[in-house]
Amino acid sequence: MEVLFSVIFMLFVAATPSLYARVTPNAGSSNFNIVNYGAKGDGQTDDSQAFEKAWHDVCSATEGTPTLLIPKGKSFMLQPVLFKGPCKIGNINIELQGTLVAPESVDAWKWPDNIKGGWIKFSDINGLVVSGGGTFDGQGAEWWTKYPSASHRPSALQFLSCKNLSLSATNHMNSPKNHISISKCSDASIFNIHINSPEGSPNTDGIDISVSSNILIKDSLIQSDDCIAINNGTSFINIAGITCGPGHGISVGSLGREWKVCIFKGTKNGARIKTWQGGSGYARNITFEDILLDGAKNPIIIDQNYKEYQHNCLAEAVKVSGVTYRNITGTSIFVEAISLNCDSIGCTDIVLNLYIY
């Protein structure tokens, strides 16, 4: 296995013997190859420190478009790691050609003080572009059996407070919990990705979005628990060209968004809006459009009394209004294709234009 390493040397000047310079592994270049920082890429050795060193140089670069290259044909094992901005340049590329793998066993995870609840986190970065055809492998099987409750499991890939984000041409598999988490982000595009976890893996949502705006998700295959889950504080979400299944389809928590030309194949649910018992706020101005259902179990659901665990607080509920289902066609394996559970405070302005058989 080829191993390259960084070199630090002293450059002495006769007139000023104390003066020295640190030479980085990619000095003079905007490309930063992770193997030049000592990463082994054998899938077993902890390469986290090499990534942290490389990220420091990438984020500190002042010329060109700094690019962190993760080469093809190698698997880099990472402990939970934080890639934090802001960076000096407004456009940063992560060229993931190889594979990033989490520790295989739950007990092998080592949590640093600056990151909790996630495996790989990008925070406070403007103009981040992640692509390259490579894979994020969360190795979550042991997490699913050891911790049935999702609250005790980490997400795989997190984006926090990022602007002008682009995620494309990547593969995501076997996250302990949700594969991709978008929180407090704006102006993000996610396209041409593949998310895959075994059918029945609990709460391994494909993409979870919260407190974010202007998010585009398109042209992707998502095979996970909830295909896409939209949570509180979210607005202006456009989802198009998505193939979901098996899994729960697209689940909505609140605020305005639109789905177009999506395929739900063998999903437990199709287009679903779920709001917690005893919740507050609203889910409104939502359009599901041009959706093809192939053997969905519950094609259309509005559930104003959703509960993952038992609650006894039914006095309040999230107000659901302005929901349009347009040009939705296909098949349901159950006779009851539409379920509108709006018993708490009622749902208003619901428009159905569909053909399900």
PDB file of N, CA, C and O in Angstrom, residues 58-114:
ATOM      1  N   VAL A  58      -6.861  23.417   2.950  1.00  0.00           N
ATOM      2  CA  VAL A  58      -7.880  23.731   1.953  1.00  0.00           C
ATOM      3  C   VAL A  58      -8.645  24.992   2.347  1.00  0.00           C
ATOM      4  O   VAL A  58      -8.838  25.906   1.535  1.00  0.00           O
ATOM      5  N   CYS A  59      -9.068  25.049   3.583  1.00  0.00           N
ATOM      6  CA  CYS A  59      -9.892  26.164   4.044  1.00  0.00           C
ATOM      7  C   CYS A  59      -9.086  27.454   4.173  1.00  0.00           C
ATOM      8  O   CYS A  59      -9.651  28.546   4.128  1.00  0.00           O
ATOM      9  N   SER A  60      -7.774  27.311   4.302  1.00  0.00           N
ATOM     10  CA  SER A  60      -6.909  28.492   4.442  1.00  0.00           C
ATOM     11  C   SER A  60      -6.361  28.980   3.109  1.00  0.00           C
ATOM     12  O   SER A  60      -5.715  30.040   3.054  1.00  0.00           O
ATOM     13  N   ALA A  61      -6.568  28.229   2.036  1.00  0.00           N
ATOM     14  CA  ALA A  61      -6.017  28.600   0.725  1.00  0.00           C
ATOM     15  C   ALA A  61      -6.615  29.919   0.240  1.00  0.00           C
ATOM     16  O   ALA A  61      -7.773  30.236   0.513  1.00  0.00           O
ATOM     17  N   THR A  62      -5.836  30.675  -0.492  1.00  0.00           N
ATOM     18  CA  THR A  62      -6.264  32.000  -0.941  1.00  0.00           C
ATOM     19  C   THR A  62      -6.248  32.151  -2.452  1.00  0.00           C
ATOM     20  O   THR A  62      -6.526  33.238  -2.963  1.00  0.00           O
ATOM     21  N   GLU A  63      -5.912  31.083  -3.189  1.00  0.00           N
ATOM     22  CA  GLU A  63      -5.858  31.177  -4.648  1.00  0.00           C
ATOM     23  C   GLU A  63      -6.612  30.018  -5.284  1.00  0.00           C
ATOM     24  O   GLU A  63      -6.673  28.912  -4.735  1.00  0.00           O
ATOM     25  N   GLY A  64      -7.132  30.273  -6.486  1.00  0.00           N
ATOM     26  CA  GLY A  64      -7.803  29.228  -7.247  1.00  0.00           C
ATOM     27  C   GLY A  64      -9.065  28.736  -6.558  1.00  0.00           C
ATOM     28  O   GLY A  64      -9.690  29.437  -5.756  1.00  0.00           O
ATOM     29  N   THR A  65      -9.453  27.503  -6.882  1.00  0.00           N
ATOM     30  CA  THR A  65     -10.571  26.832  -6.212  1.00  0.00           C
ATOM     31  C   THR A  65      -9.998  25.672  -5.417  1.00  0.00           C
ATOM     32  O   THR A  65      -9.707  24.609  -5.974  1.00  0.00           O
ATOM     33  N   PRO A  66      -9.788  25.845  -4.131  1.00  0.00           N
ATOM     34  CA  PRO A  66      -9.176  24.781  -3.325  1.00  0.00           C
ATOM     35  C   PRO A  66      -9.999  23.493  -3.402  1.00  0.00           C
ATOM     36  O   PRO A  66     -11.214  23.504  -3.200  1.00  0.00           O
ATOM     37  N   THR A  67      -9.318  22.383  -3.689  1.00  0.00           N
ATOM     38  CA  THR A  67      -9.991  21.102  -3.886  1.00  0.00           C
ATOM     39  C   THR A  67      -9.319  20.026  -3.042  1.00  0.00           C
ATOM     40  O   THR A  67      -8.120  19.788  -3.172  1.00  0.00           O
ATOM     41  N   LEU A  68     -10.111  19.395  -2.184  1.00  0.00           N
ATOM     42  CA  LEU A  68      -9.628  18.251  -1.418  1.00  0.00           C
ATOM     43  C   LEU A  68      -9.905  16.999  -2.232  1.00  0.00           C
ATOM     44  O   LEU A  68     -11.062  16.647  -2.466  1.00  0.00           O
ATOM     45  N   LEU A  69      -8.855  16.332  -2.668  1.00  0.00           N
ATOM     46  CA  LEU A  69      -8.995  15.136  -3.501  1.00  0.00           C
ATOM     47  C   LEU A  69      -8.909  13.885  -2.636  1.00  0.00           C
ATOM     48  O   LEU A  69      -7.930  13.659  -1.924  1.00  0.00           O
ATOM     49  N   ILE A  70      -9.943  13.046  -2.719  1.00  0.00           N
ATOM     50  CA  ILE A  70      -9.989  11.756  -2.028  1.00  0.00           C
ATOM     51  C   ILE A  70      -9.990  10.693  -3.116  1.00  0.00           C
ATOM     52  O   ILE A  70     -11.011  10.445  -3.754  1.00  0.00           O
ATOM     53  N   PRO A  71      -8.840  10.077  -3.396  1.00  0.00           N
ATOM     54  CA  PRO A  71      -8.667   9.321  -4.641  1.00  0.00           C
ATOM     55  C   PRO A  71      -9.451   8.020  -4.707  1.00  0.00           C
ATOM     56  O   PRO A  71      -9.784   7.398  -3.699  1.00  0.00           O
ATOM     57  N   LYS A  72      -9.683   7.615  -5.941  1.00  0.00           N
ATOM     58  CA  LYS A  72     -10.407   6.389  -6.247  1.00  0.00           C
ATOM     59  C   LYS A  72      -9.570   5.169  -5.855  1.00  0.00           C
ATOM     60  O   LYS A  72      -8.348   5.195  -5.866  1.00  0.00           O
ATOM     61  N   GLY A  73     -10.274   4.086  -5.499  1.00  0.00           N
ATOM     62  CA  GLY A  73      -9.592   2.836  -5.196  1.00  0.00           C
ATOM     63  C   GLY A  73      -9.116   2.697  -3.773  1.00  0.00           C
ATOM     64  O   GLY A  73      -8.468   1.707  -3.429  1.00  0.00           O
ATOM     65  N   LYS A  74      -9.430   3.663  -2.921  1.00  0.00           N
ATOM     66  CA  LYS A  74      -9.025   3.612  -1.525  1.00  0.00           C
ATOM     67  C   LYS A  74     -10.235   3.826  -0.617  1.00  0.00           C
ATOM     68  O   LYS A  74     -11.187   4.513  -0.991  1.00  0.00           O
ATOM     69  N   SER A  75     -10.178   3.217   0.585  1.00  0.00           N
ATOM     70  CA  SER A  75     -11.220   3.386   1.591  1.00  0.00           C
ATOM     71  C   SER A  75     -10.598   4.026   2.823  1.00  0.00           C
ATOM     72  O   SER A  75      -9.680   3.457   3.428  1.00  0.00           O
ATOM     73  N   PHE A  76     -11.099   5.185   3.189  1.00  0.00           N
ATOM     74  CA  PHE A  76     -10.525   5.950   4.288  1.00  0.00           C
ATOM     75  C   PHE A  76     -11.463   5.862   5.496  1.00  0.00           C
ATOM     76  O   PHE A  76     -12.612   6.295   5.425  1.00  0.00           O
ATOM     77  N   MET A  77     -10.967   5.282   6.587  1.00  0.00           N
ATOM     78  CA  MET A  77     -11.775   5.169   7.794  1.00  0.00           C
ATOM     79  C   MET A  77     -11.655   6.462   8.595  1.00  0.00           C
ATOM     80  O   MET A  77     -10.553   6.925   8.891  1.00  0.00           O
ATOM     81  N   LEU A  78     -12.811   7.023   8.939  1.00  0.00           N
ATOM     82  CA  LEU A  78     -12.839   8.269   9.687  1.00  0.00           C
ATOM     83  C   LEU A  78     -13.635   8.107  10.967  1.00  0.00           C
ATOM     84  O   LEU A  78     -14.724   7.526  10.968  1.00  0.00           O
ATOM     85  N   GLN A  79     -13.101   8.642  12.047  1.00  0.00           N
ATOM     86  CA  GLN A  79     -13.877   8.875  13.250  1.00  0.00           C
ATOM     87  C   GLN A  79     -14.747  10.121  13.010  1.00  0.00           C
ATOM     88  O   GLN A  79     -14.582  10.812  12.001  1.00  0.00           O
ATOM     89  N   PRO A  80     -15.703  10.423  13.896  1.00  0.00           N
ATOM     90  CA  PRO A  80     -16.469  11.658  13.724  1.00  0.00           C
ATOM     91  C   PRO A  80     -15.542  12.860  13.545  1.00  0.00           C
ATOM     92  O   PRO A  80     -14.591  13.044  14.317  1.00  0.00           O
ATOM     93  N   VAL A  81     -15.822  13.661  12.521  1.00  0.00           N
ATOM     94  CA  VAL A  81     -14.918  14.742  12.162  1.00  0.00           C
ATOM     95  C   VAL A  81     -15.721  15.968  11.748  1.00  0.00           C
ATOM     96  O   VAL A  81     -16.801  15.853  11.147  1.00  0.00           O
ATOM     97  N   LEU A  82     -15.202  17.140  12.086  1.00  0.00           N
ATOM     98  CA  LEU A  82     -15.835  18.412  11.762  1.00  0.00           C
ATOM     99  C   LEU A  82     -14.969  19.178  10.767  1.00  0.00           C
ATOM    100  O   LEU A  82     -13.790  19.421  11.022  1.00  0.00           O
ATOM    101  N   PHE A  83     -15.564  19.559   9.630  1.00  0.00           N
ATOM    102  CA  PHE A  83     -14.922  20.431   8.661  1.00  0.00           C
ATOM    103  C   PHE A  83     -15.591  21.798   8.787  1.00  0.00           C
ATOM    104  O   PHE A  83     -16.704  22.000   8.303  1.00  0.00           O
ATOM    105  N   LYS A  84     -14.917  22.711   9.445  1.00  0.00           N
ATOM    106  CA  LYS A  84     -15.552  23.969   9.834  1.00  0.00           C
ATOM    107  C   LYS A  84     -14.999  25.153   9.043  1.00  0.00           C
ATOM    108  O   LYS A  84     -13.805  25.247   8.788  1.00  0.00           O
ATOM    109  N   GLY A  85     -15.894  26.047   8.655  1.00  0.00           N
ATOM    110  CA  GLY A  85     -15.541  27.309   8.054  1.00  0.00           C
ATOM    111  C   GLY A  85     -15.699  28.419   9.086  1.00  0.00           C
ATOM    112  O   GLY A  85     -15.775  28.157  10.280  1.00  0.00           O
ATOM    113  N   PRO A  86     -15.751  29.655   8.627  1.00  0.00           N
ATOM    114  CA  PRO A  86     -15.684  30.046   7.214  1.00  0.00           C
ATOM    115  C   PRO A  86     -14.277  29.907   6.647  1.00  0.00           C
ATOM    116  O   PRO A  86     -13.288  29.998   7.391  1.00  0.00           O
ATOM    117  N   CYS A  87     -14.217  29.661   5.349  1.00  0.00           N
ATOM    118  CA  CYS A  87     -12.930  29.542   4.673  1.00  0.00           C
ATOM    119  C   CYS A  87     -12.564  30.873   4.006  1.00  0.00           C
ATOM    120  O   CYS A  87     -13.405  31.748   3.820  1.00  0.00           O
ATOM    121  N   LYS A  88     -11.306  30.995   3.616  1.00  0.00           N
ATOM    122  CA  LYS A  88     -10.826  32.266   3.078  1.00  0.00           C
ATOM    123  C   LYS A  88     -11.331  32.531   1.669  1.00  0.00           C
ATOM    124  O   LYS A  88     -11.396  33.678   1.231  1.00  0.00           O
ATOM    125  N   ILE A  89     -11.645  31.457   0.933  1.00  0.00           N
ATOM    126  CA  ILE A  89     -12.182  31.595  -0.421  1.00  0.00           C
ATOM    127  C   ILE A  89     -13.624  31.102  -0.423  1.00  0.00           C
ATOM    128  O   ILE A  89     -13.976  30.159   0.293  1.00  0.00           O
ATOM    129  N   GLY A  90     -14.451  31.718  -1.251  1.00  0.00           N
ATOM    130  CA  GLY A  90     -15.879  31.436  -1.249  1.00  0.00           C
ATOM    131  C   GLY A  90     -16.305  30.196  -1.997  1.00  0.00           C
ATOM    132  O   GLY A  90     -17.496  29.905  -2.063  1.00  0.00           O
ATOM    133  N   ASN A  91     -15.379  29.451  -2.582  1.00  0.00           N
ATOM    134  CA  ASN A  91     -15.724  28.203  -3.268  1.00  0.00           C
ATOM    135  C   ASN A  91     -14.722  27.127  -2.876  1.00  0.00           C
ATOM    136  O   ASN A  91     -13.516  27.268  -3.098  1.00  0.00           O
ATOM    137  N   ILE A  92     -15.237  26.030  -2.312  1.00  0.00           N
ATOM    138  CA  ILE A  92     -14.409  24.922  -1.849  1.00  0.00           C
ATOM    139  C   ILE A  92     -14.945  23.636  -2.461  1.00  0.00           C
ATOM    140  O   ILE A  92     -16.145  23.364  -2.397  1.00  0.00           O
ATOM    141  N   ASN A  93     -14.062  22.826  -3.047  1.00  0.00           N
ATOM    142  CA  ASN A  93     -14.469  21.556  -3.649  1.00  0.00           C
ATOM    143  C   ASN A  93     -13.978  20.376  -2.810  1.00  0.00           C
ATOM    144  O   ASN A  93     -12.828  20.360  -2.367  1.00  0.00           O
ATOM    145  N   ILE A  94     -14.872  19.395  -2.636  1.00  0.00           N
ATOM    146  CA  ILE A  94     -14.491  18.092  -2.100  1.00  0.00           C
ATOM    147  C   ILE A  94     -14.694  17.093  -3.231  1.00  0.00           C
ATOM    148  O   ILE A  94     -15.824  16.820  -3.632  1.00  0.00           O
ATOM    149  N   GLU A  95     -13.604  16.571  -3.764  1.00  0.00           N
ATOM    150  CA  GLU A  95     -13.670  15.613  -4.871  1.00  0.00           C
ATOM    151  C   GLU A  95     -13.530  14.211  -4.286  1.00  0.00           C
ATOM    152  O   GLU A  95     -12.423  13.685  -4.102  1.00  0.00           O
ATOM    153  N   LEU A  96     -14.686  13.618  -3.954  1.00  0.00           N
ATOM    154  CA  LEU A  96     -14.717  12.291  -3.339  1.00  0.00           C
ATOM    155  C   LEU A  96     -14.814  11.235  -4.438  1.00  0.00           C
ATOM    156  O   LEU A  96     -15.893  10.971  -4.964  1.00  0.00           O
ATOM    157  N   GLN A  97     -13.678  10.630  -4.756  1.00  0.00           N
ATOM    158  CA  GLN A  97     -13.645   9.562  -5.752  1.00  0.00           C
ATOM    159  C   GLN A  97     -13.610   8.189  -5.086  1.00  0.00           C
ATOM    160  O   GLN A  97     -14.120   7.214  -5.637  1.00  0.00           O
ATOM    161  N   GLY A  98     -13.011   8.105  -3.920  1.00  0.00           N
ATOM    162  CA  GLY A  98     -12.909   6.848  -3.184  1.00  0.00           C
ATOM    163  C   GLY A  98     -14.068   6.680  -2.228  1.00  0.00           C
ATOM    164  O   GLY A  98     -15.179   7.162  -2.455  1.00  0.00           O
ATOM    165  N   THR A  99     -13.817   5.986  -1.107  1.00  0.00           N
ATOM    166  CA  THR A  99     -14.851   5.659  -0.130  1.00  0.00           C
ATOM    167  C   THR A  99     -14.439   6.151   1.253  1.00  0.00           C
ATOM    168  O   THR A  99     -13.292   5.980   1.659  1.00  0.00           O
ATOM    169  N   LEU A 100     -15.390   6.765   1.947  1.00  0.00           N
ATOM    170  CA  LEU A 100     -15.213   7.101   3.352  1.00  0.00           C
ATOM    171  C   LEU A 100     -16.034   6.122   4.171  1.00  0.00           C
ATOM    172  O   LEU A 100     -17.232   5.935   3.907  1.00  0.00           O
ATOM    173  N   VAL A 101     -15.413   5.475   5.157  1.00  0.00           N
ATOM    174  CA  VAL A 101     -16.120   4.487   5.969  1.00  0.00           C
ATOM    175  C   VAL A 101     -16.047   4.887   7.435  1.00  0.00           C
ATOM    176  O   VAL A 101     -15.034   5.383   7.917  1.00  0.00           O
ATOM    177  N   ALA A 102     -17.165   4.677   8.135  1.00  0.00           N
ATOM    178  CA  ALA A 102     -17.209   4.899   9.575  1.00  0.00           C
ATOM    179  C   ALA A 102     -16.614   3.698  10.298  1.00  0.00           C
ATOM    180  O   ALA A 102     -16.434   2.626   9.708  1.00  0.00           O
ATOM    181  N   PRO A 103     -16.283   3.833  11.585  1.00  0.00           N
ATOM    182  CA  PRO A 103     -15.856   2.663  12.361  1.00  0.00           C
ATOM    183  C   PRO A 103     -16.907   1.567  12.288  1.00  0.00           C
ATOM    184  O   PRO A 103     -18.111   1.836  12.337  1.00  0.00           O
ATOM    185  N   GLU A 104     -16.465   0.327  12.203  1.00  0.00           N
ATOM    186  CA  GLU A 104     -17.392  -0.779  11.968  1.00  0.00           C
ATOM    187  C   GLU A 104     -18.258  -1.089  13.177  1.00  0.00           C
ATOM    188  O   GLU A 104     -19.442  -1.415  13.042  1.00  0.00           O
ATOM    189  N   SER A 105     -17.698  -0.994  14.384  1.00  0.00           N
ATOM    190  CA  SER A 105     -18.456  -1.321  15.587  1.00  0.00           C
ATOM    191  C   SER A 105     -18.812  -0.051  16.347  1.00  0.00           C
ATOM    192  O   SER A 105     -18.098   0.956  16.281  1.00  0.00           O
ATOM    193  N   VAL A 106     -19.916  -0.093  17.083  1.00  0.00           N
ATOM    194  CA  VAL A 106     -20.363   1.057  17.859  1.00  0.00           C
ATOM    195  C   VAL A 106     -19.309   1.469  18.877  1.00  0.00           C
ATOM    196  O   VAL A 106     -19.018   2.655  19.056  1.00  0.00           O
ATOM    197  N   ASP A 107     -18.702   0.510  19.546  1.00  0.00           N
ATOM    198  CA  ASP A 107     -17.723   0.807  20.600  1.00  0.00           C
ATOM    199  C   ASP A 107     -16.447   1.433  20.054  1.00  0.00           C
ATOM    200  O   ASP A 107     -15.678   2.030  20.812  1.00  0.00           O
ATOM    201  N   ALA A 108     -16.220   1.308  18.755  1.00  0.00           N
ATOM    202  CA  ALA A 108     -14.994   1.861  18.159  1.00  0.00           C
ATOM    203  C   ALA A 108     -15.117   3.344  17.843  1.00  0.00           C
ATOM    204  O   ALA A 108     -14.110   3.991  17.521  1.00  0.00           O
ATOM    205  N   TRP A 109     -16.332   3.908  17.922  1.00  0.00           N
ATOM    206  CA  TRP A 109     -16.499   5.333  17.640  1.00  0.00           C
ATOM    207  C   TRP A 109     -15.866   6.155  18.764  1.00  0.00           C
ATOM    208  O   TRP A 109     -16.061   5.873  19.943  1.00  0.00           O
ATOM    209  N   LYS A 110     -15.111   7.194  18.387  1.00  0.00           N
ATOM    210  CA  LYS A 110     -14.467   8.087  19.349  1.00  0.00           C
ATOM    211  C   LYS A 110     -14.986   9.499  19.094  1.00  0.00           C
ATOM    212  O   LYS A 110     -14.770  10.063  18.023  1.00  0.00           O
ATOM    213  N   TRP A 111     -15.656  10.071  20.096  1.00  0.00           N
ATOM    214  CA  TRP A 111     -16.323  11.349  19.915  1.00  0.00           C
ATOM    215  C   TRP A 111     -15.442  12.498  20.393  1.00  0.00           C
ATOM    216  O   TRP A 111     -15.157  12.606  21.585  1.00  0.00           O
ATOM    217  N   PRO A 112     -15.027  13.380  19.508  1.00  0.00           N
ATOM    218  CA  PRO A 112     -14.306  14.583  19.957  1.00  0.00           C
ATOM    219  C   PRO A 112     -15.275  15.556  20.610  1.00  0.00           C
ATOM    220  O   PRO A 112     -16.500  15.442  20.462  1.00  0.00           O
ATOM    221  N   ASP A 113     -14.741  16.542  21.319  1.00  0.00           N
ATOM    222  CA  ASP A 113     -15.588  17.484  22.049  1.00  0.00           C
ATOM    223  C   ASP A 113     -16.401  18.390  21.118  1.00  0.00           C
ATOM    224  O   ASP A 113     -17.460  18.878  21.498  1.00  0.00           O
ATOM    225  N   ASN A 114     -15.887  18.622  19.888  1.00  0.00           N
ATOM    226  CA  ASN A 114     -16.531  19.609  19.017  1.00  0.00           C
ATOM    227  C   ASN A 114     -17.561  19.017  18.062  1.00  0.00           C
ATOM    228  O   ASN A 114     -18.053  19.713  17.178  1.00  0.00           O
TER     229      ASN A 114
END
